[in-house]
Amino acid sequence: MKAPLVLLHPLGVDHRFWNPVVEALPDDVGDVVVPDLLGHGSAPLPPQGATIDDFADAIEADIARHSQIHLVGVSLGGLVAQVLAARRPDLVKRLVVADTVAVYPDAMRAMWRNRAATVRREGIEAVVEPMEALWFSEAFRRDATDAVERVRRILLASDPEGYARTCEALAIADTTALVGSVAAPVLVACGRDDAPPFRQATQWFAATIPAVTVAWLPGGHATAYEHPKPFADVVAGFLS
């Protein structure tokens, strides 16, 4: 029996982020599991002062029935996936991290703290525009309005406190001491037009992880959503 494929979404959305990718995956990939991370969708809020380890704890409990998995994470989900893969080499057979970092540069750490305060003060509406600008190309925002609107609706339905606590967890996230110990083969993917910190992190992962494959994909930070077929093809090829 094939190990299931577990997909971990980025900040501000939920398991529905993965719908286009799931539709694009070949049937022989096997079972696909799409949990919600803490503070997102149907999952409970992260605790006050949460760390990425808390998010990994919740996912580990959620998938406890599986003896082995293939694990894919984008952005926030990529950080959670790194922690889980380092912690559980017996569980994670292959790891894919996309458009993510091991640690954010100081300017982005400050940005996450500021964004948490903004959301508590002004609501989720205040972060819609910066999120879409990072995630999607101008052409996609212009020509795929229905797809962008689906993401916007998920974000606007988010719990502001869950979003804020997750931002605070991102501000202190640091897996630099963990990733070198990941035993599983690793695919690191990144949109060619993603922001510089994520492109630079991809190069750092390539130089740090022992068994690593790097894939540069079309699009920006949400290449998995904007370009699901290339993303699905790269993941499926890596798993096979």
Short mmCIF file of C-alpha atoms in Angstrom, two decimals:
data_model
loop_
_atom_site.label_atom_id
_atom_site.label_comp_id
_atom_site.label_asym_id
_atom_site.label_seq_id
_atom_site.Cartn_x
_atom_site.Cartn_y
_atom_site.Cartn_z
CA MET A 1 0.00 0.00 0.00
CA LYS A 2 1.36 3.42 -0.98
CA ALA A 3 2.20 6.00 1.64
CA PRO A 4 -0.42 8.76 1.57
CA LEU A 5 0.50 12.25 0.41
CA VAL A 6 -0.07 14.86 3.13
CA LEU A 7 -0.36 18.49 1.96
CA LEU A 8 0.14 21.42 4.37
CA HIS A 9 -1.23 24.80 3.30
CA PRO A 10 0.22 28.32 3.73
CA LEU A 11 -0.88 31.08 6.09
CA GLY A 12 -4.42 32.45 5.97
CA VAL A 13 -6.14 29.72 3.99
CA ASP A 14 -7.10 26.10 4.71
CA HIS A 15 -7.17 22.68 3.05
CA ARG A 16 -9.10 24.15 0.08
CA PHE A 17 -5.90 25.86 -1.08
CA TRP A 18 -4.90 22.44 -2.41
CA ASN A 19 -7.99 21.75 -4.53
CA PRO A 20 -6.36 22.72 -7.88
CA VAL A 21 -3.26 20.63 -7.09
CA VAL A 22 -5.28 17.59 -5.99
CA GLU A 23 -7.24 17.77 -9.24
CA ALA A 24 -3.98 17.93 -11.22
CA LEU A 25 -2.24 15.01 -9.46
CA PRO A 26 -2.17 11.70 -11.35
CA ASP A 27 -4.35 8.92 -9.96
CA ASP A 28 -1.37 6.70 -9.18
CA VAL A 29 -0.14 9.10 -6.49
CA GLY A 30 -2.54 7.34 -4.11
CA ASP A 31 -4.42 8.76 -1.16
CA VAL A 32 -4.12 12.49 -0.50
CA VAL A 33 -4.63 13.94 3.00
CA VAL A 34 -5.22 17.70 3.40
CA PRO A 35 -5.45 18.73 7.07
CA ASP A 36 -6.03 22.25 8.40
CA LEU A 37 -3.18 23.79 10.39
CA LEU A 38 -3.84 25.32 13.81
CA GLY A 39 -5.79 28.57 13.58
CA HIS A 40 -7.06 27.74 10.09
CA GLY A 41 -10.25 26.16 8.79
CA SER A 42 -11.72 23.68 11.25
CA ALA A 43 -8.58 23.40 13.40
CA PRO A 44 -8.44 24.95 16.89
CA LEU A 45 -6.54 28.13 17.64
CA PRO A 46 -2.83 27.82 18.33
CA PRO A 47 -1.96 28.49 21.97
CA GLN A 48 -0.73 31.91 23.04
CA GLY A 49 2.99 32.10 22.28
CA ALA A 50 2.75 29.18 19.83
CA THR A 51 5.79 27.96 17.94
CA ILE A 52 6.03 26.00 14.72
CA ASP A 53 6.54 22.93 16.92
CA ASP A 54 2.97 23.35 18.18
CA PHE A 55 1.71 23.27 14.60
CA ALA A 56 3.80 20.16 13.93
CA ASP A 57 2.46 18.51 17.11
CA ALA A 58 -1.11 18.99 15.90
CA ILE A 59 -0.40 17.56 12.45
CA GLU A 60 1.47 14.61 13.94
CA ALA A 61 -1.56 13.82 16.09
CA ASP A 62 -3.91 14.30 13.14
CA ILE A 63 -2.08 11.76 10.97
CA ALA A 64 -1.15 9.32 13.75
CA ARG A 65 -2.99 6.47 12.01
CA HIS A 66 -0.41 6.47 9.18
CA SER A 67 2.87 4.61 9.59
CA GLN A 68 4.55 6.44 6.69
CA ILE A 69 3.68 9.50 4.61
CA HIS A 70 4.99 11.70 1.85
CA LEU A 71 4.83 15.28 3.14
CA VAL A 72 4.38 18.51 1.16
CA GLY A 73 4.28 21.99 2.68
CA VAL A 74 4.02 25.48 1.21
CA SER A 75 5.31 28.54 3.11
CA LEU A 76 3.95 28.13 6.68
CA GLY A 77 3.20 24.51 5.78
CA GLY A 78 6.78 24.12 4.61
CA LEU A 79 8.13 25.17 7.99
CA VAL A 80 5.79 22.74 9.74
CA ALA A 81 6.85 20.01 7.32
CA GLN A 82 10.55 20.63 8.05
CA VAL A 83 9.98 20.20 11.79
CA LEU A 84 7.94 17.04 11.35
CA ALA A 85 10.41 15.47 8.91
CA ALA A 86 13.36 16.18 11.20
CA ARG A 87 11.50 14.88 14.23
CA ARG A 88 10.02 11.76 12.63
CA PRO A 89 12.37 10.14 10.11
CA ASP A 90 10.38 6.94 10.57
CA LEU A 91 7.19 8.70 9.43
CA VAL A 92 8.23 11.01 6.58
CA LYS A 93 9.33 8.99 3.57
CA ARG A 94 9.78 11.93 1.17
CA LEU A 95 9.58 15.66 1.84
CA VAL A 96 8.59 18.53 -0.45
CA VAL A 97 8.90 22.12 0.76
CA ALA A 98 7.86 24.98 -1.49
CA ASP A 99 8.20 28.76 -1.29
CA THR A 100 9.36 28.59 2.29
CA VAL A 101 12.32 29.43 4.52
CA ALA A 102 14.21 27.98 7.44
CA VAL A 103 14.27 31.36 9.17
CA TYR A 104 12.95 34.74 8.05
CA PRO A 105 15.32 37.70 7.65
CA ASP A 106 15.02 40.34 10.37
CA ALA A 107 12.86 42.64 8.26
CA MET A 108 10.31 39.91 7.68
CA ARG A 109 10.34 38.86 11.33
CA ALA A 110 9.41 42.44 12.20
CA MET A 111 6.78 42.40 9.44
CA TRP A 112 5.12 39.31 10.96
CA ARG A 113 4.94 40.98 14.37
CA ASN A 114 3.51 44.13 12.82
CA ARG A 115 0.99 42.12 10.81
CA ALA A 116 -0.22 40.34 13.95
CA ALA A 117 -0.83 43.72 15.58
CA THR A 118 -2.54 45.06 12.44
CA VAL A 119 -4.96 42.13 12.21
CA ARG A 120 -5.88 42.44 15.88
CA ARG A 121 -6.47 46.15 15.43
CA GLU A 122 -8.04 46.36 11.97
CA GLY A 123 -9.19 42.85 11.10
CA ILE A 124 -8.26 40.42 8.34
CA GLU A 125 -9.36 42.88 5.65
CA ALA A 126 -6.14 44.82 6.23
CA VAL A 127 -3.92 41.98 4.97
CA VAL A 128 -5.84 40.90 1.86
CA GLU A 129 -4.03 43.20 -0.56
CA PRO A 130 -0.47 42.48 0.63
CA MET A 131 -1.18 38.74 0.61
CA GLU A 132 -2.52 38.76 -2.94
CA ALA A 133 0.35 40.94 -4.15
CA LEU A 134 2.88 38.43 -2.79
CA TRP A 135 1.05 35.31 -3.86
CA PHE A 136 -0.18 36.02 -7.39
CA SER A 137 1.11 37.55 -10.60
CA GLU A 138 -0.65 40.60 -12.00
CA ALA A 139 -1.86 38.53 -14.94
CA PHE A 140 -3.44 35.91 -12.66
CA ARG A 141 -5.13 38.56 -10.55
CA ARG A 142 -6.51 40.11 -13.73
CA ASP A 143 -7.46 36.98 -15.68
CA ALA A 144 -8.34 34.42 -12.99
CA THR A 145 -10.63 36.53 -10.83
CA ASP A 146 -12.75 33.57 -9.70
CA ALA A 147 -9.70 31.66 -8.46
CA VAL A 148 -8.37 34.72 -6.64
CA GLU A 149 -11.79 35.39 -5.14
CA ARG A 150 -11.94 31.85 -3.72
CA VAL A 151 -8.70 32.47 -1.83
CA ARG A 152 -9.91 35.89 -0.69
CA ARG A 153 -13.12 34.42 0.75
CA ILE A 154 -11.19 31.81 2.72
CA LEU A 155 -8.84 34.46 4.10
CA LEU A 156 -11.66 36.83 5.07
CA ALA A 157 -13.43 34.01 6.92
CA SER A 158 -10.31 33.37 9.02
CA ASP A 159 -10.24 33.95 12.75
CA PRO A 160 -8.16 37.14 13.23
CA GLU A 161 -6.67 35.87 16.47
CA GLY A 162 -5.65 32.59 14.87
CA TYR A 163 -4.03 34.52 12.04
CA ALA A 164 -2.25 36.84 14.47
CA ARG A 165 -0.90 34.00 16.62
CA THR A 166 0.34 32.25 13.50
CA CYS A 167 2.14 35.42 12.39
CA GLU A 168 3.83 35.55 15.79
CA ALA A 169 4.92 31.93 15.39
CA LEU A 170 6.41 32.76 11.98
CA ALA A 171 8.32 35.68 13.50
CA ILE A 172 10.25 33.33 15.79
CA ALA A 173 10.44 30.29 13.49
CA ASP A 174 13.94 28.91 12.92
CA THR A 175 14.64 25.43 11.55
CA THR A 176 18.25 26.11 10.52
CA ALA A 177 19.57 23.63 13.10
CA LEU A 178 17.10 20.93 12.00
CA VAL A 179 17.08 20.71 8.23
CA GLY A 180 20.55 19.22 7.87
CA SER A 181 19.36 16.21 9.86
CA VAL A 182 16.36 15.43 7.64
CA ALA A 183 16.88 11.84 6.52
CA ALA A 184 14.23 11.74 3.80
CA PRO A 185 14.96 12.73 0.21
CA VAL A 186 13.87 16.37 -0.17
CA LEU A 187 12.45 18.37 -3.07
CA VAL A 188 12.69 22.14 -2.65
CA ALA A 189 10.45 24.05 -5.06
CA CYS A 190 10.07 27.79 -5.51
CA GLY A 191 8.34 30.16 -7.88
CA ARG A 192 10.81 31.98 -10.08
CA ASP A 193 9.07 35.26 -9.27
CA ASP A 194 8.72 34.69 -5.53
CA ALA A 195 10.08 37.35 -3.16
CA PRO A 196 13.88 37.39 -2.67
CA PRO A 197 13.87 35.83 0.84
CA PHE A 198 12.18 32.69 -0.51
CA ARG A 199 14.44 32.42 -3.55
CA GLN A 200 17.49 32.89 -1.33
CA ALA A 201 16.17 30.27 1.12
CA THR A 202 15.81 27.80 -1.75
CA GLN A 203 19.49 28.23 -2.54
CA TRP A 204 20.34 27.80 1.16
CA PHE A 205 18.32 24.57 1.35
CA ALA A 206 20.11 23.29 -1.77
CA ALA A 207 23.48 23.85 -0.09
CA THR A 208 22.45 22.47 3.30
CA ILE A 209 20.25 19.40 2.84
CA PRO A 210 22.18 16.21 2.01
CA ALA A 211 19.70 14.55 -0.39
CA VAL A 212 18.03 17.45 -2.17
CA THR A 213 16.42 18.19 -5.54
CA VAL A 214 15.56 21.78 -6.53
CA ALA A 215 12.75 22.79 -8.88
CA TRP A 216 12.12 26.33 -10.11
CA LEU A 217 8.50 26.78 -11.16
CA PRO A 218 6.47 29.49 -12.89
CA GLY A 219 4.81 32.13 -10.75
CA GLY A 220 5.37 33.68 -7.36
CA HIS A 221 4.75 32.67 -3.78
CA ALA A 222 1.57 30.71 -4.53
CA THR A 223 2.91 28.87 -7.55
CA ALA A 224 1.13 25.71 -6.32
CA TYR A 225 -2.24 27.47 -6.63
CA GLU A 226 -1.59 29.65 -9.67
CA HIS A 227 0.18 26.88 -11.63
CA PRO A 228 -1.17 23.62 -10.16
CA LYS A 229 -0.26 21.36 -13.10
CA PRO A 230 3.49 22.11 -13.14
CA PHE A 231 3.52 21.85 -9.34
CA ALA A 232 1.63 18.55 -9.35
CA ASP A 233 3.87 17.15 -12.09
CA VAL A 234 7.06 18.00 -10.19
CA VAL A 235 5.72 16.48 -6.96
CA ALA A 236 4.46 13.33 -8.69
CA GLY A 237 7.76 12.90 -10.52
CA PHE A 238 9.70 13.25 -7.27
CA LEU A 239 7.51 10.70 -5.49
CA SER A 240 7.91 8.18 -8.30
#
